[in-house]
PDB file of C-alpha atoms in Angstrom:
ATOM      1  CA  MET A   1       3.579 -13.618 -17.810  1.00  0.00           C
ATOM      2  CA  ASN A   2      -0.156 -13.070 -17.301  1.00  0.00           C
ATOM      3  CA  THR A   3      -1.266  -9.550 -16.370  1.00  0.00           C
ATOM      4  CA  ALA A   4      -4.942  -9.889 -17.293  1.00  0.00           C
ATOM      5  CA  SER A   5      -7.338  -8.768 -14.578  1.00  0.00           C
ATOM      6  CA  LYS A   6      -9.414 -11.474 -12.870  1.00  0.00           C
ATOM      7  CA  GLN A   7     -12.126 -11.317 -10.231  1.00  0.00           C
ATOM      8  CA  ILE A   8     -13.001 -13.420  -7.222  1.00  0.00           C
ATOM      9  CA  ASP A   9     -15.795 -13.298  -4.645  1.00  0.00           C
ATOM     10  CA  THR A  10     -14.983 -12.657  -0.978  1.00  0.00           C
ATOM     11  CA  PRO A  11     -17.003 -11.641   2.100  1.00  0.00           C
ATOM     12  CA  HIS A  12     -15.786  -8.086   1.434  1.00  0.00           C
ATOM     13  CA  GLY A  13     -17.173  -8.012  -2.094  1.00  0.00           C
ATOM     14  CA  ARG A  14     -15.888  -9.059  -5.478  1.00  0.00           C
ATOM     15  CA  LEU A  15     -12.170  -8.276  -5.720  1.00  0.00           C
ATOM     16  CA  ALA A  16     -10.239  -7.650  -8.928  1.00  0.00           C
ATOM     17  CA  TYR A  17      -6.652  -8.827  -9.076  1.00  0.00           C
ATOM     18  CA  VAL A  18      -3.748  -9.557 -11.370  1.00  0.00           C
ATOM     19  CA  ASP A  19      -1.589 -12.634 -10.871  1.00  0.00           C
ATOM     20  CA  ALA A  20       1.558 -12.425 -12.967  1.00  0.00           C
ATOM     21  CA  GLY A  21       2.201 -16.110 -12.269  1.00  0.00           C
ATOM     22  CA  GLY A  22       5.952 -16.087 -11.704  1.00  0.00           C
ATOM     23  CA  PRO A  23       7.714 -19.228 -10.478  1.00  0.00           C
ATOM     24  CA  GLY A  24       8.893 -18.074  -7.051  1.00  0.00           C
ATOM     25  CA  PRO A  25       7.312 -17.186  -3.712  1.00  0.00           C
ATOM     26  CA  ALA A  26       4.102 -15.141  -3.736  1.00  0.00           C
ATOM     27  CA  VAL A  27       4.321 -11.369  -3.305  1.00  0.00           C
ATOM     28  CA  LEU A  28       1.148  -9.357  -2.645  1.00  0.00           C
ATOM     29  CA  PHE A  29       1.175  -5.683  -3.670  1.00  0.00           C
ATOM     30  CA  VAL A  30      -1.264  -3.377  -1.850  1.00  0.00           C
ATOM     31  CA  HIS A  31      -1.969   0.078  -3.281  1.00  0.00           C
ATOM     32  CA  GLY A  32      -2.734   3.379  -1.601  1.00  0.00           C
ATOM     33  CA  ASN A  33      -5.722   5.591  -0.891  1.00  0.00           C
ATOM     34  CA  SER A  34      -7.915   6.108  -3.989  1.00  0.00           C
ATOM     35  CA  SER A  35      -5.465   4.315  -6.274  1.00  0.00           C
ATOM     36  CA  CYS A  36      -5.627   0.882  -7.923  1.00  0.00           C
ATOM     37  CA  LYS A  37      -3.561  -2.169  -8.785  1.00  0.00           C
ATOM     38  CA  GLU A  38      -2.299  -0.572 -12.022  1.00  0.00           C
ATOM     39  CA  ILE A  39       0.089   1.553  -9.950  1.00  0.00           C
ATOM     40  CA  PHE A  40       2.219  -1.610  -9.725  1.00  0.00           C
ATOM     41  CA  ALA A  41       2.255  -2.265 -13.486  1.00  0.00           C
ATOM     42  CA  ARG A  42       5.970  -1.514 -13.701  1.00  0.00           C
ATOM     43  CA  GLN A  43       6.689  -4.255 -11.179  1.00  0.00           C
ATOM     44  CA  LEU A  44       4.300  -6.785 -12.723  1.00  0.00           C
ATOM     45  CA  GLU A  45       5.970  -6.317 -16.109  1.00  0.00           C
ATOM     46  CA  SER A  46       9.554  -6.257 -14.809  1.00  0.00           C
ATOM     47  CA  GLU A  47      12.357  -8.756 -14.397  1.00  0.00           C
ATOM     48  CA  VAL A  48      11.212  -9.189 -10.779  1.00  0.00           C
ATOM     49  CA  ALA A  49       8.082 -10.937 -12.090  1.00  0.00           C
ATOM     50  CA  ALA A  50      10.282 -13.539 -13.758  1.00  0.00           C
ATOM     51  CA  ARG A  51      11.518 -14.661 -10.325  1.00  0.00           C
ATOM     52  CA  PHE A  52       8.508 -14.242  -8.052  1.00  0.00           C
ATOM     53  CA  ARG A  53       4.745 -14.711  -8.218  1.00  0.00           C
ATOM     54  CA  LEU A  54       3.618 -11.088  -8.161  1.00  0.00           C
ATOM     55  CA  ILE A  55      -0.034 -10.385  -7.310  1.00  0.00           C
ATOM     56  CA  ALA A  56      -1.716  -6.978  -7.134  1.00  0.00           C
ATOM     57  CA  PHE A  57      -5.365  -6.341  -6.305  1.00  0.00           C
ATOM     58  CA  ASP A  58      -7.843  -3.516  -6.036  1.00  0.00           C
ATOM     59  CA  LEU A  59      -8.944  -2.849  -2.482  1.00  0.00           C
ATOM     60  CA  PRO A  60     -12.696  -2.958  -1.881  1.00  0.00           C
ATOM     61  CA  GLY A  61     -14.244   0.252  -3.181  1.00  0.00           C
ATOM     62  CA  HIS A  62     -11.325   0.838  -5.551  1.00  0.00           C
ATOM     63  CA  GLY A  63     -10.517   0.151  -9.189  1.00  0.00           C
ATOM     64  CA  GLU A  64     -12.378  -2.803 -10.653  1.00  0.00           C
ATOM     65  CA  SER A  65     -13.294  -4.249  -7.264  1.00  0.00           C
ATOM     66  CA  ALA A  66     -16.840  -3.879  -5.981  1.00  0.00           C
ATOM     67  CA  ASN A  67     -17.771  -1.460  -3.244  1.00  0.00           C
ATOM     68  CA  ALA A  68     -17.853  -3.095   0.164  1.00  0.00           C
ATOM     69  CA  PRO A  69     -21.234  -4.699   0.892  1.00  0.00           C
ATOM     70  CA  THR A  70     -20.892  -3.569   4.523  1.00  0.00           C
ATOM     71  CA  PRO A  71     -18.770  -0.387   4.532  1.00  0.00           C
ATOM     72  CA  GLU A  72     -18.467  -0.218   8.334  1.00  0.00           C
ATOM     73  CA  ARG A  73     -16.960  -3.703   8.331  1.00  0.00           C
ATOM     74  CA  THR A  74     -14.479  -3.238   5.494  1.00  0.00           C
ATOM     75  CA  TYR A  75     -13.486   0.424   5.193  1.00  0.00           C
ATOM     76  CA  SER A  76     -10.657   0.579   7.725  1.00  0.00           C
ATOM     77  CA  ILE A  77      -7.054  -0.563   7.844  1.00  0.00           C
ATOM     78  CA  HIS A  78      -8.015  -3.754   9.646  1.00  0.00           C
ATOM     79  CA  GLY A  79     -11.001  -4.276   7.314  1.00  0.00           C
ATOM     80  CA  PHE A  80      -8.830  -3.895   4.226  1.00  0.00           C
ATOM     81  CA  ALA A  81      -6.371  -6.351   5.805  1.00  0.00           C
ATOM     82  CA  ASP A  82      -9.273  -8.785   6.261  1.00  0.00           C
ATOM     83  CA  ALA A  83     -10.063  -8.384   2.544  1.00  0.00           C
ATOM     84  CA  ALA A  84      -6.438  -9.133   1.640  1.00  0.00           C
ATOM     85  CA  ILE A  85      -6.517 -12.259   3.802  1.00  0.00           C
ATOM     86  CA  ALA A  86      -9.775 -13.321   2.137  1.00  0.00           C
ATOM     87  CA  LEU A  87      -8.200 -12.884  -1.295  1.00  0.00           C
ATOM     88  CA  LEU A  88      -5.115 -14.893  -0.363  1.00  0.00           C
ATOM     89  CA  SER A  89      -7.311 -17.630   1.102  1.00  0.00           C
ATOM     90  CA  ALA A  90      -9.448 -17.752  -2.042  1.00  0.00           C
ATOM     91  CA  LEU A  91      -6.283 -18.086  -4.124  1.00  0.00           C
ATOM     92  CA  GLU A  92      -5.048 -20.843  -1.765  1.00  0.00           C
ATOM     93  CA  ILE A  93      -1.897 -18.902  -0.959  1.00  0.00           C
ATOM     94  CA  GLU A  94      -0.578 -19.879   2.460  1.00  0.00           C
ATOM     95  CA  ARG A  95       2.603 -17.765   2.551  1.00  0.00           C
ATOM     96  CA  ALA A  96       3.477 -14.436   0.959  1.00  0.00           C
ATOM     97  CA  ILE A  97       5.632 -11.353   1.209  1.00  0.00           C
ATOM     98  CA  VAL A  98       3.577  -8.146   1.351  1.00  0.00           C
ATOM     99  CA  VAL A  99       4.595  -4.932  -0.418  1.00  0.00           C
ATOM    100  CA  GLY A 100       2.494  -1.945   0.576  1.00  0.00           C
ATOM    101  CA  TRP A 101       2.499   1.630  -0.666  1.00  0.00           C
ATOM    102  CA  SER A 102       1.030   4.482   1.403  1.00  0.00           C
ATOM    103  CA  LEU A 103      -2.277   3.180   2.827  1.00  0.00           C
ATOM    104  CA  GLY A 104      -1.159  -0.205   1.533  1.00  0.00           C
ATOM    105  CA  GLY A 105       1.838  -0.044   3.851  1.00  0.00           C
ATOM    106  CA  HIS A 106      -0.425   0.335   6.880  1.00  0.00           C
ATOM    107  CA  ILE A 107      -2.355  -2.697   5.645  1.00  0.00           C
ATOM    108  CA  ALA A 108       0.937  -4.581   5.232  1.00  0.00           C
ATOM    109  CA  LEU A 109       1.853  -3.863   8.857  1.00  0.00           C
ATOM    110  CA  GLU A 110      -1.539  -5.163   9.980  1.00  0.00           C
ATOM    111  CA  LEU A 111      -0.940  -8.322   7.943  1.00  0.00           C
ATOM    112  CA  MET A 112       2.480  -8.764   9.558  1.00  0.00           C
ATOM    113  CA  ALA A 113       0.814  -8.961  12.936  1.00  0.00           C
ATOM    114  CA  ARG A 114      -2.385 -10.824  12.057  1.00  0.00           C
ATOM    115  CA  TRP A 115      -1.832 -13.153   9.112  1.00  0.00           C
ATOM    116  CA  PRO A 116       0.283 -16.213   9.991  1.00  0.00           C
ATOM    117  CA  GLY A 117       1.326 -16.590   6.348  1.00  0.00           C
ATOM    118  CA  CYS A 118       3.133 -13.252   6.165  1.00  0.00           C
ATOM    119  CA  VAL A 119       6.835 -13.901   5.593  1.00  0.00           C
ATOM    120  CA  ALA A 120       8.081 -10.290   5.433  1.00  0.00           C
ATOM    121  CA  ALA A 121       6.850  -6.830   4.513  1.00  0.00           C
ATOM    122  CA  TRP A 122       8.101  -3.848   2.509  1.00  0.00           C
ATOM    123  CA  ILE A 123       6.454  -0.471   3.125  1.00  0.00           C
ATOM    124  CA  THR A 124       6.894   2.687   1.054  1.00  0.00           C
ATOM    125  CA  GLY A 125       5.362   6.085   1.791  1.00  0.00           C
ATOM    126  CA  THR A 126       4.111   4.703   5.095  1.00  0.00           C
ATOM    127  CA  PRO A 127       5.029   5.665   8.669  1.00  0.00           C
ATOM    128  CA  PRO A 128       4.500   2.885  11.226  1.00  0.00           C
ATOM    129  CA  ALA A 129       2.197   4.712  13.616  1.00  0.00           C
ATOM    130  CA  GLY A 130      -0.593   4.375  16.111  1.00  0.00           C
ATOM    131  CA  ALA A 131      -3.455   6.756  16.772  1.00  0.00           C
ATOM    132  CA  ASN A 132      -1.271   8.914  19.034  1.00  0.00           C
ATOM    133  CA  ASP A 133       1.567   9.217  16.502  1.00  0.00           C
ATOM    134  CA  LEU A 134      -0.253  10.682  13.502  1.00  0.00           C
ATOM    135  CA  ALA A 135       0.734  14.297  14.137  1.00  0.00           C
ATOM    136  CA  LYS A 136       4.414  13.329  14.367  1.00  0.00           C
ATOM    137  CA  ALA A 137       4.425  10.793  11.559  1.00  0.00           C
ATOM    138  CA  PHE A 138       2.955  12.993   8.823  1.00  0.00           C
ATOM    139  CA  LEU A 139       3.994  16.383   7.493  1.00  0.00           C
ATOM    140  CA  PRO A 140       1.372  19.148   7.303  1.00  0.00           C
ATOM    141  CA  SER A 141      -0.045  19.211   3.786  1.00  0.00           C
ATOM    142  CA  PRO A 142      -3.269  20.140   1.939  1.00  0.00           C
ATOM    143  CA  HIS A 143      -3.083  16.624   0.495  1.00  0.00           C
ATOM    144  CA  MET A 144      -3.641  15.193   3.949  1.00  0.00           C
ATOM    145  CA  GLU A 145      -6.907  17.125   4.222  1.00  0.00           C
ATOM    146  CA  LEU A 146      -8.165  15.307   1.111  1.00  0.00           C
ATOM    147  CA  THR A 147      -7.038  11.942   2.456  1.00  0.00           C
ATOM    148  CA  PHE A 148     -10.151  11.613   4.601  1.00  0.00           C
ATOM    149  CA  LYS A 149     -12.626  13.689   2.574  1.00  0.00           C
ATOM    150  CA  GLU A 150     -15.615  11.696   1.336  1.00  0.00           C
ATOM    151  CA  SER A 151     -16.237  13.447  -2.001  1.00  0.00           C
ATOM    152  CA  PHE A 152     -13.690  14.728  -4.516  1.00  0.00           C
ATOM    153  CA  SER A 153     -14.380  17.334  -7.165  1.00  0.00           C
ATOM    154  CA  ALA A 154     -12.754  16.728 -10.553  1.00  0.00           C
ATOM    155  CA  GLU A 155     -10.046  19.233  -9.636  1.00  0.00           C
ATOM    156  CA  GLU A 156      -9.426  17.601  -6.248  1.00  0.00           C
ATOM    157  CA  ALA A 157      -9.190  14.141  -7.820  1.00  0.00           C
ATOM    158  CA  ARG A 158      -6.576  15.369 -10.267  1.00  0.00           C
ATOM    159  CA  ALA A 159      -4.609  17.144  -7.536  1.00  0.00           C
ATOM    160  CA  PHE A 160      -4.720  14.101  -5.234  1.00  0.00           C
ATOM    161  CA  ALA A 161      -3.542  11.768  -7.985  1.00  0.00           C
ATOM    162  CA  GLN A 162      -0.710  14.095  -9.013  1.00  0.00           C
ATOM    163  CA  GLU A 163       0.558  14.595  -5.479  1.00  0.00           C
ATOM    164  CA  ALA A 164       0.453  10.847  -4.821  1.00  0.00           C
ATOM    165  CA  VAL A 165       2.810   9.972  -7.688  1.00  0.00           C
ATOM    166  CA  GLY A 166       4.920  13.132  -7.469  1.00  0.00           C
ATOM    167  CA  ALA A 167       4.790  16.616  -8.904  1.00  0.00           C
ATOM    168  CA  ARG A 168       7.397  15.845 -11.587  1.00  0.00           C
ATOM    169  CA  VAL A 169       5.810  12.583 -12.687  1.00  0.00           C
ATOM    170  CA  PRO A 170       3.545  12.711 -15.772  1.00  0.00           C
ATOM    171  CA  LEU A 171      -0.023  12.082 -14.683  1.00  0.00           C
ATOM    172  CA  GLU A 172      -1.851   9.350 -16.596  1.00  0.00           C
ATOM    173  CA  PRO A 173      -5.637   9.454 -17.090  1.00  0.00           C
ATOM    174  CA  TRP A 174      -6.242   6.172 -15.243  1.00  0.00           C
ATOM    175  CA  MET A 175      -4.678   7.648 -12.103  1.00  0.00           C
ATOM    176  CA  VAL A 176      -7.315  10.388 -12.016  1.00  0.00           C
ATOM    177  CA  ASP A 177     -10.032   7.896 -12.944  1.00  0.00           C
ATOM    178  CA  ALA A 178      -9.008   5.759  -9.961  1.00  0.00           C
ATOM    179  CA  CYS A 179      -9.424   8.707  -7.606  1.00  0.00           C
ATOM    180  CA  ARG A 180     -12.835   9.536  -9.005  1.00  0.00           C
ATOM    181  CA  ARG A 181     -13.981   5.896  -8.989  1.00  0.00           C
ATOM    182  CA  ALA A 182     -13.033   5.204  -5.337  1.00  0.00           C
ATOM    183  CA  ASP A 183     -15.992   4.783  -2.995  1.00  0.00           C
ATOM    184  CA  GLY A 184     -15.469   7.954  -0.967  1.00  0.00           C
ATOM    185  CA  ARG A 185     -17.267   6.485   2.035  1.00  0.00           C
ATOM    186  CA  PHE A 186     -14.090   4.634   2.929  1.00  0.00           C
ATOM    187  CA  ARG A 187     -12.100   7.797   3.699  1.00  0.00           C
ATOM    188  CA  PRO A 188     -14.006   9.129   6.749  1.00  0.00           C
ATOM    189  CA  LEU A 189     -14.768   5.590   7.952  1.00  0.00           C
ATOM    190  CA  MET A 190     -11.063   4.760   7.822  1.00  0.00           C
ATOM    191  CA  LEU A 191     -10.206   7.876   9.850  1.00  0.00           C
ATOM    192  CA  GLN A 192     -12.861   7.076  12.441  1.00  0.00           C
ATOM    193  CA  SER A 193     -11.437   3.582  12.870  1.00  0.00           C
ATOM    194  CA  ALA A 194      -7.868   4.836  13.217  1.00  0.00           C
ATOM    195  CA  LEU A 195      -8.724   7.524  15.761  1.00  0.00           C
ATOM    196  CA  ALA A 196     -10.812   5.082  17.774  1.00  0.00           C
ATOM    197  CA  GLY A 197      -7.856   2.689  18.002  1.00  0.00           C
ATOM    198  CA  HIS A 198      -9.652  -0.119  16.192  1.00  0.00           C
ATOM    199  CA  ASP A 199      -6.606  -0.813  14.004  1.00  0.00           C
ATOM    200  CA  LEU A 200      -3.409  -2.303  15.338  1.00  0.00           C
ATOM    201  CA  ASP A 201      -0.604   0.077  16.319  1.00  0.00           C
ATOM    202  CA  GLY A 202       1.861   0.133  13.421  1.00  0.00           C
ATOM    203  CA  ARG A 203       4.647   1.549  15.570  1.00  0.00           C
ATOM    204  CA  GLU A 204       4.285  -1.334  18.020  1.00  0.00           C
ATOM    205  CA  ILE A 205       4.245  -3.859  15.185  1.00  0.00           C
ATOM    206  CA  ALA A 206       7.500  -2.449  13.774  1.00  0.00           C
ATOM    207  CA  ALA A 207       9.073  -2.553  17.222  1.00  0.00           C
ATOM    208  CA  THR A 208       8.029  -6.094  18.099  1.00  0.00           C
ATOM    209  CA  SER A 209       7.519  -8.190  14.964  1.00  0.00           C
ATOM    210  CA  PRO A 210      10.295 -10.708  14.286  1.00  0.00           C
ATOM    211  CA  LEU A 211       9.537 -10.605  10.553  1.00  0.00           C
ATOM    212  CA  PRO A 212      11.866  -8.673   8.231  1.00  0.00           C
ATOM    213  CA  LEU A 213      10.512  -5.192   7.533  1.00  0.00           C
ATOM    214  CA  ALA A 214      11.873  -3.003   4.733  1.00  0.00           C
ATOM    215  CA  VAL A 215      11.108   0.684   5.254  1.00  0.00           C
ATOM    216  CA  VAL A 216      11.665   2.602   2.022  1.00  0.00           C
ATOM    217  CA  SER A 217      11.046   6.306   1.506  1.00  0.00           C
ATOM    218  CA  GLY A 218      11.813   8.950  -1.077  1.00  0.00           C
ATOM    219  CA  GLU A 219      14.233  11.672  -0.044  1.00  0.00           C
ATOM    220  CA  GLU A 220      11.636  14.214  -1.198  1.00  0.00           C
ATOM    221  CA  GLU A 221       8.685  12.424   0.444  1.00  0.00           C
ATOM    222  CA  PRO A 222       6.035  15.161   0.793  1.00  0.00           C
ATOM    223  CA  PHE A 223       3.718  13.542   3.352  1.00  0.00           C
ATOM    224  CA  VAL A 224       5.709  11.256   5.646  1.00  0.00           C
ATOM    225  CA  ASP A 225       8.309  12.689   8.010  1.00  0.00           C
ATOM    226  CA  ASN A 226      11.510  10.811   7.199  1.00  0.00           C
ATOM    227  CA  ALA A 227      13.035  11.921  10.504  1.00  0.00           C
ATOM    228  CA  TYR A 228      10.158  10.162  12.254  1.00  0.00           C
ATOM    229  CA  LEU A 229      10.861   6.963  10.299  1.00  0.00           C
ATOM    230  CA  SER A 230      14.503   7.021  11.350  1.00  0.00           C
ATOM    231  CA  SER A 231      13.659   7.731  14.995  1.00  0.00           C
ATOM    232  CA  LEU A 232      11.622   4.567  15.521  1.00  0.00           C
ATOM    233  CA  ALA A 233      12.692   1.343  17.166  1.00  0.00           C
ATOM    234  CA  TYR A 234      12.512  -1.681  14.863  1.00  0.00           C
ATOM    235  CA  ARG A 235      12.931  -5.290  15.896  1.00  0.00           C
ATOM    236  CA  ASN A 236      14.010  -6.572  12.479  1.00  0.00           C
ATOM    237  CA  LEU A 237      14.623  -3.639  10.142  1.00  0.00           C
ATOM    238  CA  TRP A 238      15.899  -4.901   6.806  1.00  0.00           C
ATOM    239  CA  ASP A 239      19.476  -3.824   6.096  1.00  0.00           C
ATOM    240  CA  ARG A 240      19.442  -2.258   9.582  1.00  0.00           C
ATOM    241  CA  LYS A 241      18.459   1.109   8.152  1.00  0.00           C
ATOM    242  CA  VAL A 242      15.575   3.051   6.682  1.00  0.00           C
ATOM    243  CA  GLN A 243      16.156   3.199   2.937  1.00  0.00           C
ATOM    244  CA  ILE A 244      16.033   6.849   1.803  1.00  0.00           C
ATOM    245  CA  LEU A 245      16.059   7.036  -2.002  1.00  0.00           C
ATOM    246  CA  PRO A 246      17.734  10.185  -3.373  1.00  0.00           C
ATOM    247  CA  GLY A 247      15.588  12.605  -5.352  1.00  0.00           C
ATOM    248  CA  LEU A 248      12.380  10.554  -5.173  1.00  0.00           C
ATOM    249  CA  GLY A 249       8.960  11.342  -3.754  1.00  0.00           C
ATOM    250  CA  HIS A 250       5.973   9.429  -2.417  1.00  0.00           C
ATOM    251  CA  MET A 251       5.847   6.596  -4.991  1.00  0.00           C
ATOM    252  CA  PRO A 252       9.364   5.421  -5.939  1.00  0.00           C
ATOM    253  CA  LEU A 253       8.039   2.128  -7.346  1.00  0.00           C
ATOM    254  CA  TRP A 254       6.310   4.065 -10.129  1.00  0.00           C
ATOM    255  CA  GLU A 255       8.662   7.033 -10.368  1.00  0.00           C
ATOM    256  CA  ALA A 256      11.986   5.187 -10.653  1.00  0.00           C
ATOM    257  CA  PRO A 257      11.556   1.433 -11.105  1.00  0.00           C
ATOM    258  CA  SER A 258      15.077   0.984 -12.498  1.00  0.00           C
ATOM    259  CA  LEU A 259      16.444   2.295  -9.195  1.00  0.00           C
ATOM    260  CA  VAL A 260      14.010   0.453  -6.952  1.00  0.00           C
ATOM    261  CA  HIS A 261      13.866  -2.981  -8.611  1.00  0.00           C
ATOM    262  CA  PRO A 262      17.372  -4.147  -7.640  1.00  0.00           C
ATOM    263  CA  LEU A 263      16.591  -3.189  -4.043  1.00  0.00           C
ATOM    264  CA  LEU A 264      13.211  -4.909  -4.160  1.00  0.00           C
ATOM    265  CA  ALA A 265      14.642  -8.049  -5.750  1.00  0.00           C
ATOM    266  CA  ARG A 266      17.345  -8.269  -3.075  1.00  0.00           C
ATOM    267  CA  PHE A 267      14.738  -7.902  -0.324  1.00  0.00           C
ATOM    268  CA  LEU A 268      12.420 -10.515  -1.812  1.00  0.00           C
ATOM    269  CA  ALA A 269      15.259 -12.973  -2.370  1.00  0.00           C
ATOM    270  CA  GLY A 270      16.354 -12.742   1.262  1.00  0.00           C
ATOM    271  CA  ALA A 271      12.911 -12.876   2.843  1.00  0.00           C
TER     272      ALA A 271
END
């Protein structure tokens, strides 16, 4: 298994990625706002990686990837999806399952609708929503105010990182470093794009896409309204239900991999 970071040039800047090189179908992991590919380390080093080709990358303006050369082009949900497509094309990957966490889940939904190679998608900590659904999809939280703030103080970066992985989860230094490294220009630009309706409507994608969609959420999810998730119409909801994981928060893949991996492996095997 190879988990060394590599880099590749794309029209959205130089992107850093890890390709664990498993024998099975490709699976692209997409991280959240102000995070990085290392948030999926527990998947890349798990038994799941022995069965599937797991790939995680840093979004433009995040982690080891370069800042976007044209921020207005890249720093949006649809722009990040374009960057993911460019990465997959550069790696000559024609088909993949997409696993997205938080912001990454919104990108995964966009890929479901726009990239012909998408086989299925798993979203965690992500409400399928359009511009008119944001108030219903998310719970009121100080964290949400930081989500679109351009600059973080050291204290805000630490708070954002801690809330993202869960209050009970030990915070690792690289998580805070990722928040502080992120090109803060992407946050307000991303909000502007969403409010202007420039991104595809995630709720409509969930309701109309024939591709299998796994919707997974922690029972103690602090930002996404789980009642909203369960109220939506889905065309092909995996297991015919929203998966609510007992006792877990916003990032179950990091918080409780031993609980999540059997579920993830079953989803990937059936996709």
